[in-house]
CSV table of C-alpha atoms and ligand atoms in Angstrom, one decimal:
chain,number,residue,atom,x,y,z
N,186,UNK,CA,99.8,33.0,80.8
N,187,UNK,CA,100.5,29.4,81.8
N,188,UNK,CA,104.1,30.1,83.0
N,189,UNK,CA,103.0,32.9,85.3
N,190,UNK,CA,102.9,32.3,89.1
N,191,UNK,CA,99.4,31.3,90.4
N,192,UNK,CA,98.7,34.8,92.0
N,193,UNK,CA,99.3,36.5,88.7
N,194,UNK,CA,97.4,34.0,86.5
N,195,UNK,CA,94.4,33.7,88.9
N,196,UNK,CA,94.0,37.3,90.0
N,197,UNK,CA,94.2,38.6,86.4
N,198,UNK,CA,91.7,36.1,85.3
N,199,UNK,CA,89.4,36.9,88.2
N,200,UNK,CA,89.5,40.6,87.4
N,201,UNK,CA,88.9,40.1,83.7
N,202,UNK,CA,85.7,38.1,84.6
N,203,UNK,CA,84.6,40.7,87.1
N,204,UNK,CA,84.9,43.4,84.5
N,205,UNK,CA,82.8,41.4,82.1
N,206,UNK,CA,80.1,40.4,84.6
N,207,UNK,CA,79.7,43.4,86.8
N,208,UNK,CA,77.2,46.2,86.3
N,209,UNK,CA,80.0,48.9,86.3
N,210,UNK,CA,83.7,49.3,86.3
N,211,UNK,CA,83.4,50.6,89.9
N,212,UNK,CA,81.4,47.6,91.0
N,213,UNK,CA,84.0,45.2,89.5
N,214,UNK,CA,86.9,47.2,91.2
N,215,UNK,CA,85.2,47.0,94.6
N,216,UNK,CA,84.5,43.3,94.3
N,217,UNK,CA,88.1,42.6,93.2
N,218,UNK,CA,89.3,43.8,96.7
N,219,UNK,CA,86.6,42.1,98.7
N,220,UNK,CA,84.1,44.9,98.9
N,221,UNK,CA,83.5,47.6,101.6
N,222,UNK,CA,85.7,50.0,99.6
N,223,UNK,CA,85.1,53.1,101.7
N,224,UNK,CA,84.8,51.5,105.1
N,225,UNK,CA,87.9,49.2,105.0
N,226,UNK,CA,89.9,51.9,103.1
N,227,UNK,CA,89.1,54.4,105.9
N,228,UNK,CA,90.1,51.9,108.6
N,229,UNK,CA,93.4,51.1,106.8
N,230,UNK,CA,94.1,54.8,106.4
N,231,UNK,CA,93.4,55.5,110.0
N,232,UNK,CA,95.9,52.8,111.0
N,233,UNK,CA,98.6,54.2,108.7
N,234,UNK,CA,98.2,57.7,110.2
N,235,UNK,CA,98.3,56.3,113.7
N,236,UNK,CA,101.6,54.5,112.9
N,237,UNK,CA,103.0,57.7,111.2
N,238,UNK,CA,101.7,60.5,113.4
N,239,UNK,CA,104.1,63.2,112.4
N,240,UNK,CA,105.8,64.5,109.3
N,241,UNK,CA,106.1,63.2,105.9
N,242,UNK,CA,106.4,59.4,105.3
N,243,UNK,CA,106.8,56.9,102.5
N,244,UNK,CA,104.1,54.2,102.4
N,245,UNK,CA,104.4,51.2,100.1
N,246,UNK,CA,101.1,49.4,99.6
N,247,UNK,CA,101.9,45.9,98.3
N,248,UNK,CA,98.8,44.5,96.6
N,249,UNK,CA,97.2,47.9,96.4
N,250,UNK,CA,94.4,46.5,94.3
N,251,UNK,CA,91.9,49.1,93.0
N,252,UNK,CA,93.1,51.7,95.5
N,253,UNK,CA,91.0,51.1,98.6
N,254,UNK,CA,93.7,52.5,100.9
N,255,UNK,CA,95.2,54.9,98.4
N,256,UNK,CA,91.8,56.5,97.7
N,257,UNK,CA,91.2,57.0,101.4
N,258,UNK,CA,94.6,58.8,101.8
N,259,UNK,CA,94.5,60.8,98.6
N,260,UNK,CA,94.1,64.1,100.3
N,261,UNK,CA,97.0,63.5,102.7
N,262,UNK,CA,99.9,65.8,101.7
N,263,UNK,CA,102.2,64.1,104.2
N,264,UNK,CA,102.1,60.8,102.3
N,265,UNK,CA,104.5,59.8,99.6
N,266,UNK,CA,102.8,56.7,98.2
N,267,UNK,CA,103.9,53.7,96.1
N,268,UNK,CA,101.3,51.1,95.2
N,269,UNK,CA,102.2,47.7,93.6
N,270,UNK,CA,99.8,45.0,92.3
N,271,UNK,CA,99.9,42.1,89.9
N,272,UNK,CA,96.8,43.2,88.0
N,273,UNK,CA,97.3,46.1,85.5
N,274,UNK,CA,93.6,46.9,85.4
N,275,UNK,CA,93.5,47.4,89.2
N,276,UNK,CA,96.7,49.5,89.2
N,277,UNK,CA,95.3,51.7,86.4
N,278,UNK,CA,92.0,52.2,88.2
N,279,UNK,CA,93.7,53.1,91.5
N,280,UNK,CA,95.9,55.6,89.8
N,281,UNK,CA,92.9,57.1,88.0
N,282,UNK,CA,90.7,57.6,91.1
N,283,UNK,CA,93.5,59.0,93.3
N,284,UNK,CA,94.5,61.7,90.8
N,285,UNK,CA,97.9,62.1,92.5
N,286,UNK,CA,100.5,62.5,89.8
N,287,UNK,CA,103.2,62.6,92.5
N,288,UNK,CA,102.3,59.1,93.6
N,289,UNK,CA,103.7,55.9,92.0
N,290,UNK,CA,101.5,53.0,90.9
N,291,UNK,CA,103.2,50.0,89.2
N,292,UNK,CA,102.3,46.5,88.1
N,293,UNK,CA,104.7,43.7,89.3
N,294,UNK,CA,104.6,40.0,88.6
N,295,UNK,CA,107.2,38.6,91.0
N,296,UNK,CA,107.7,38.6,94.7
N,297,UNK,CA,110.2,41.4,94.4
N,298,UNK,CA,109.7,45.1,95.1
N,299,UNK,CA,111.4,47.4,92.5
N,300,UNK,CA,112.6,49.8,95.2
N,301,UNK,CA,116.1,50.5,96.6
N,302,UNK,CA,117.0,49.4,100.1
N,303,UNK,CA,115.7,51.2,103.1
N,304,UNK,CA,113.2,53.5,101.4
N,305,UNK,CA,109.9,53.0,103.2
N,306,UNK,CA,108.6,54.1,106.6
N,307,UNK,CA,105.6,51.7,106.4
N,308,UNK,CA,104.7,48.7,104.1
N,309,UNK,CA,101.2,47.4,104.0
N,310,UNK,CA,100.3,43.9,102.9
N,311,UNK,CA,96.5,44.0,103.3
N,312,UNK,CA,94.8,40.8,102.2
N,313,UNK,CA,97.8,39.7,100.2
N,314,UNK,CA,99.4,37.0,102.4
N,315,UNK,CA,95.9,35.5,102.4
N,316,UNK,CA,96.5,34.5,98.8
N,317,UNK,CA,100.0,33.2,98.9
N,318,UNK,CA,101.8,30.0,99.9
N,319,UNK,CA,104.2,30.0,103.0
N,320,UNK,CA,107.4,30.2,101.0
N,321,UNK,CA,106.0,33.1,99.0
N,322,UNK,CA,105.0,35.0,102.2
N,323,UNK,CA,108.6,34.4,103.5
N,324,UNK,CA,110.1,35.8,100.3
N,325,UNK,CA,107.9,38.9,100.6
N,326,UNK,CA,108.8,39.4,104.3
N,327,UNK,CA,112.5,39.3,103.4
N,328,UNK,CA,111.8,41.9,100.6
N,329,UNK,CA,109.9,44.1,103.0
N,330,UNK,CA,112.8,44.0,105.5
N,331,UNK,CA,115.2,45.0,102.8
N,332,UNK,CA,113.0,47.9,101.6
N,333,UNK,CA,112.0,49.3,105.0
N,334,UNK,CA,114.0,52.0,106.7
N,335,UNK,CA,115.4,51.0,110.1
N,336,UNK,CA,112.6,51.9,112.6
N,337,UNK,CA,110.0,51.4,109.8
N,338,UNK,CA,107.0,49.1,110.2
N,339,UNK,CA,105.2,46.4,108.3
N,340,UNK,CA,101.4,45.7,108.6
N,341,UNK,CA,100.3,42.3,107.3
N,342,UNK,CA,96.7,41.0,107.5
N,343,UNK,CA,95.9,37.3,107.8
N,344,UNK,CA,93.1,34.9,108.1
N,345,UNK,CA,93.5,32.9,111.3
N,346,UNK,CA,92.2,29.4,111.2
N,347,UNK,CA,92.0,29.5,115.0
N,348,UNK,CA,89.7,32.5,115.1
N,349,UNK,CA,85.9,31.9,115.2
N,350,UNK,CA,85.4,35.3,113.6
N,351,UNK,CA,87.2,33.9,110.5
N,352,UNK,CA,85.1,30.8,109.9
N,353,UNK,CA,83.1,32.6,107.3
N,354,UNK,CA,86.2,32.7,105.1
N,355,UNK,CA,86.0,28.9,104.8
N,356,UNK,CA,84.7,27.5,101.5
N,357,UNK,CA,84.4,23.7,101.3
N,358,UNK,CA,87.6,22.4,99.7
N,359,UNK,CA,85.7,21.1,96.7
N,360,UNK,CA,84.1,24.5,96.1
N,361,UNK,CA,87.5,26.1,96.2
N,362,UNK,CA,88.8,23.8,93.6
N,363,UNK,CA,85.7,24.3,91.3
N,364,UNK,CA,85.6,28.1,91.7
N,365,UNK,CA,89.3,28.5,91.1
N,366,UNK,CA,89.2,26.3,88.0
N,367,UNK,CA,86.4,28.4,86.7
N,368,UNK,CA,88.4,31.6,87.2
N,369,UNK,CA,85.9,32.9,89.8
N,370,UNK,CA,88.2,32.6,92.8
N,371,UNK,CA,91.8,32.6,93.8
N,372,UNK,CA,93.9,30.7,96.3
N,373,UNK,CA,92.8,31.5,99.9
N,374,UNK,CA,95.3,30.7,102.6
N,375,UNK,CA,95.0,30.8,106.4
N,376,UNK,CA,97.9,31.3,108.7
N,377,UNK,CA,97.8,31.0,112.5
N,378,UNK,CA,99.0,34.2,114.2
N,379,UNK,CA,101.9,32.3,115.9
N,380,UNK,CA,103.1,31.1,112.6
N,381,UNK,CA,103.1,34.5,110.9
N,382,UNK,CA,104.7,36.0,114.0
N,383,UNK,CA,107.5,33.4,113.8
N,384,UNK,CA,108.1,34.1,110.1
N,385,UNK,CA,108.2,37.8,110.8
N,386,UNK,CA,110.8,37.3,113.5
N,387,UNK,CA,112.8,35.0,111.3
N,388,UNK,CA,112.9,37.7,108.7
N,389,UNK,CA,114.4,40.1,111.3
N,390,UNK,CA,111.3,42.0,112.5
N,391,UNK,CA,110.1,42.5,116.0
N,392,UNK,CA,106.4,41.8,116.2
N,393,UNK,CA,104.7,44.6,118.2
N,394,UNK,CA,101.0,43.8,118.3
N,395,UNK,CA,98.0,42.2,116.6
N,396,UNK,CA,94.8,43.9,115.6
N,397,UNK,CA,92.0,41.5,116.1
N,398,UNK,CA,88.9,43.7,116.0
N,399,UNK,CA,86.7,43.8,112.9
N,400,UNK,CA,87.8,47.1,111.5
N,401,UNK,CA,90.2,45.8,108.8
N,402,UNK,CA,88.0,42.8,107.9
N,403,UNK,CA,90.9,40.5,108.8
N,404,UNK,CA,93.3,40.3,111.6
N,405,UNK,CA,96.7,42.0,111.2
N,406,UNK,CA,100.2,41.9,112.7
N,407,UNK,CA,102.3,45.0,113.1
N,408,UNK,CA,106.1,44.4,113.2
N,409,UNK,CA,109.0,46.8,113.3
N,410,UNK,CA,112.5,46.8,111.8
N,411,UNK,CA,114.8,47.8,114.6
N,412,UNK,CA,116.5,51.2,114.4
N,413,UNK,CA,119.8,49.4,114.9
N,414,UNK,CA,119.2,47.2,111.9
N,415,UNK,CA,121.5,47.7,108.9
N,416,UNK,CA,119.9,49.8,106.2
Y,199,SAM,C1,91.9,41.0,98.4
Y,199,SAM,S1,92.8,42.2,97.4
Y,199,SAM,C2,93.2,43.4,98.6
Y,199,SAM,C3,93.7,44.7,97.9
Y,199,SAM,C4,94.1,45.8,98.9
Y,199,SAM,N1,95.3,45.4,99.6
Y,199,SAM,C5,93.0,46.2,99.8
Y,199,SAM,O1,93.0,45.8,101.0
Y,199,SAM,O2,92.0,46.8,99.3
Y,199,SAM,C6,94.3,41.3,97.1
Y,199,SAM,C7,95.2,42.1,96.2
Y,199,SAM,O3,96.5,41.5,96.2
Y,199,SAM,C8,96.9,41.4,94.9
Y,199,SAM,N2,98.0,40.4,94.8
Y,199,SAM,C9,97.9,39.1,94.8
Y,199,SAM,N3,99.1,38.5,94.8
Y,199,SAM,C10,100.0,39.5,94.8
Y,199,SAM,C11,101.4,39.5,94.8
Y,199,SAM,N4,102.1,38.4,94.8
Y,199,SAM,N5,102.0,40.7,94.8
Y,199,SAM,C12,101.3,41.9,94.8
Y,199,SAM,N6,99.9,41.9,94.8
Y,199,SAM,C13,99.3,40.7,94.8
Y,199,SAM,C14,95.7,41.1,94.0
Y,199,SAM,O4,95.9,41.5,92.7
Y,199,SAM,C15,94.7,42.0,94.7
Y,199,SAM,O5,94.6,43.3,94.2
């Protein structure tokens, strides 16, 4: 709808088009999250398990899409999972393929997480900040800080304009405008690593490290909420 924020309007339109044009639902669902469903899902799941090596943990996957990460984790009994996304078709598909009635999948349409304070051990924003404006990213970082338990971690991927490996994400500006207007693309934003680090620190996090290999498809920053932080 016209009054919806750009990420709701554009992503819902993109997915409607993909469902119409693609050979199958699975094909559309894979394209909607950027492809490499199994490979990137496995890499994301590996990272989550490395960050939470022992015991049960609550993972919140913001922008869960069609379940790339959730599907890779579906056999993990240690995980209590919550997936949020702005596109109902993606959320429904993720829920269907995971077949985990004990997990939560919900559609949201604002930059607010419908979760009480200090509930999550880990919050993933994979390929989400890459579609948001700076103020929107900052709003989500504040939300993530509120919802994380002290000692919890956030993982956020980004496209770094300074990284040569990310040049292929560039589309000439005019093509961006045309493909977005046609509903075949969404806003794509690049954020230098130092800038995202600074926003994370301003939100209260301590940035621990960056992942800059190719496994996740994009670079990512891992940041922690101090154990001394107020829940
Ligand atoms: C490129 S896909 C990545 C999906 C998933 N994180 C993954 O790595 O497979 C980006 C996802 O973010 C969702 N999204 C976009 N804006 C969002 C927002 N403001 N809040 C939550 N999800 C959002 C889109 O609907 C889409 O599913």
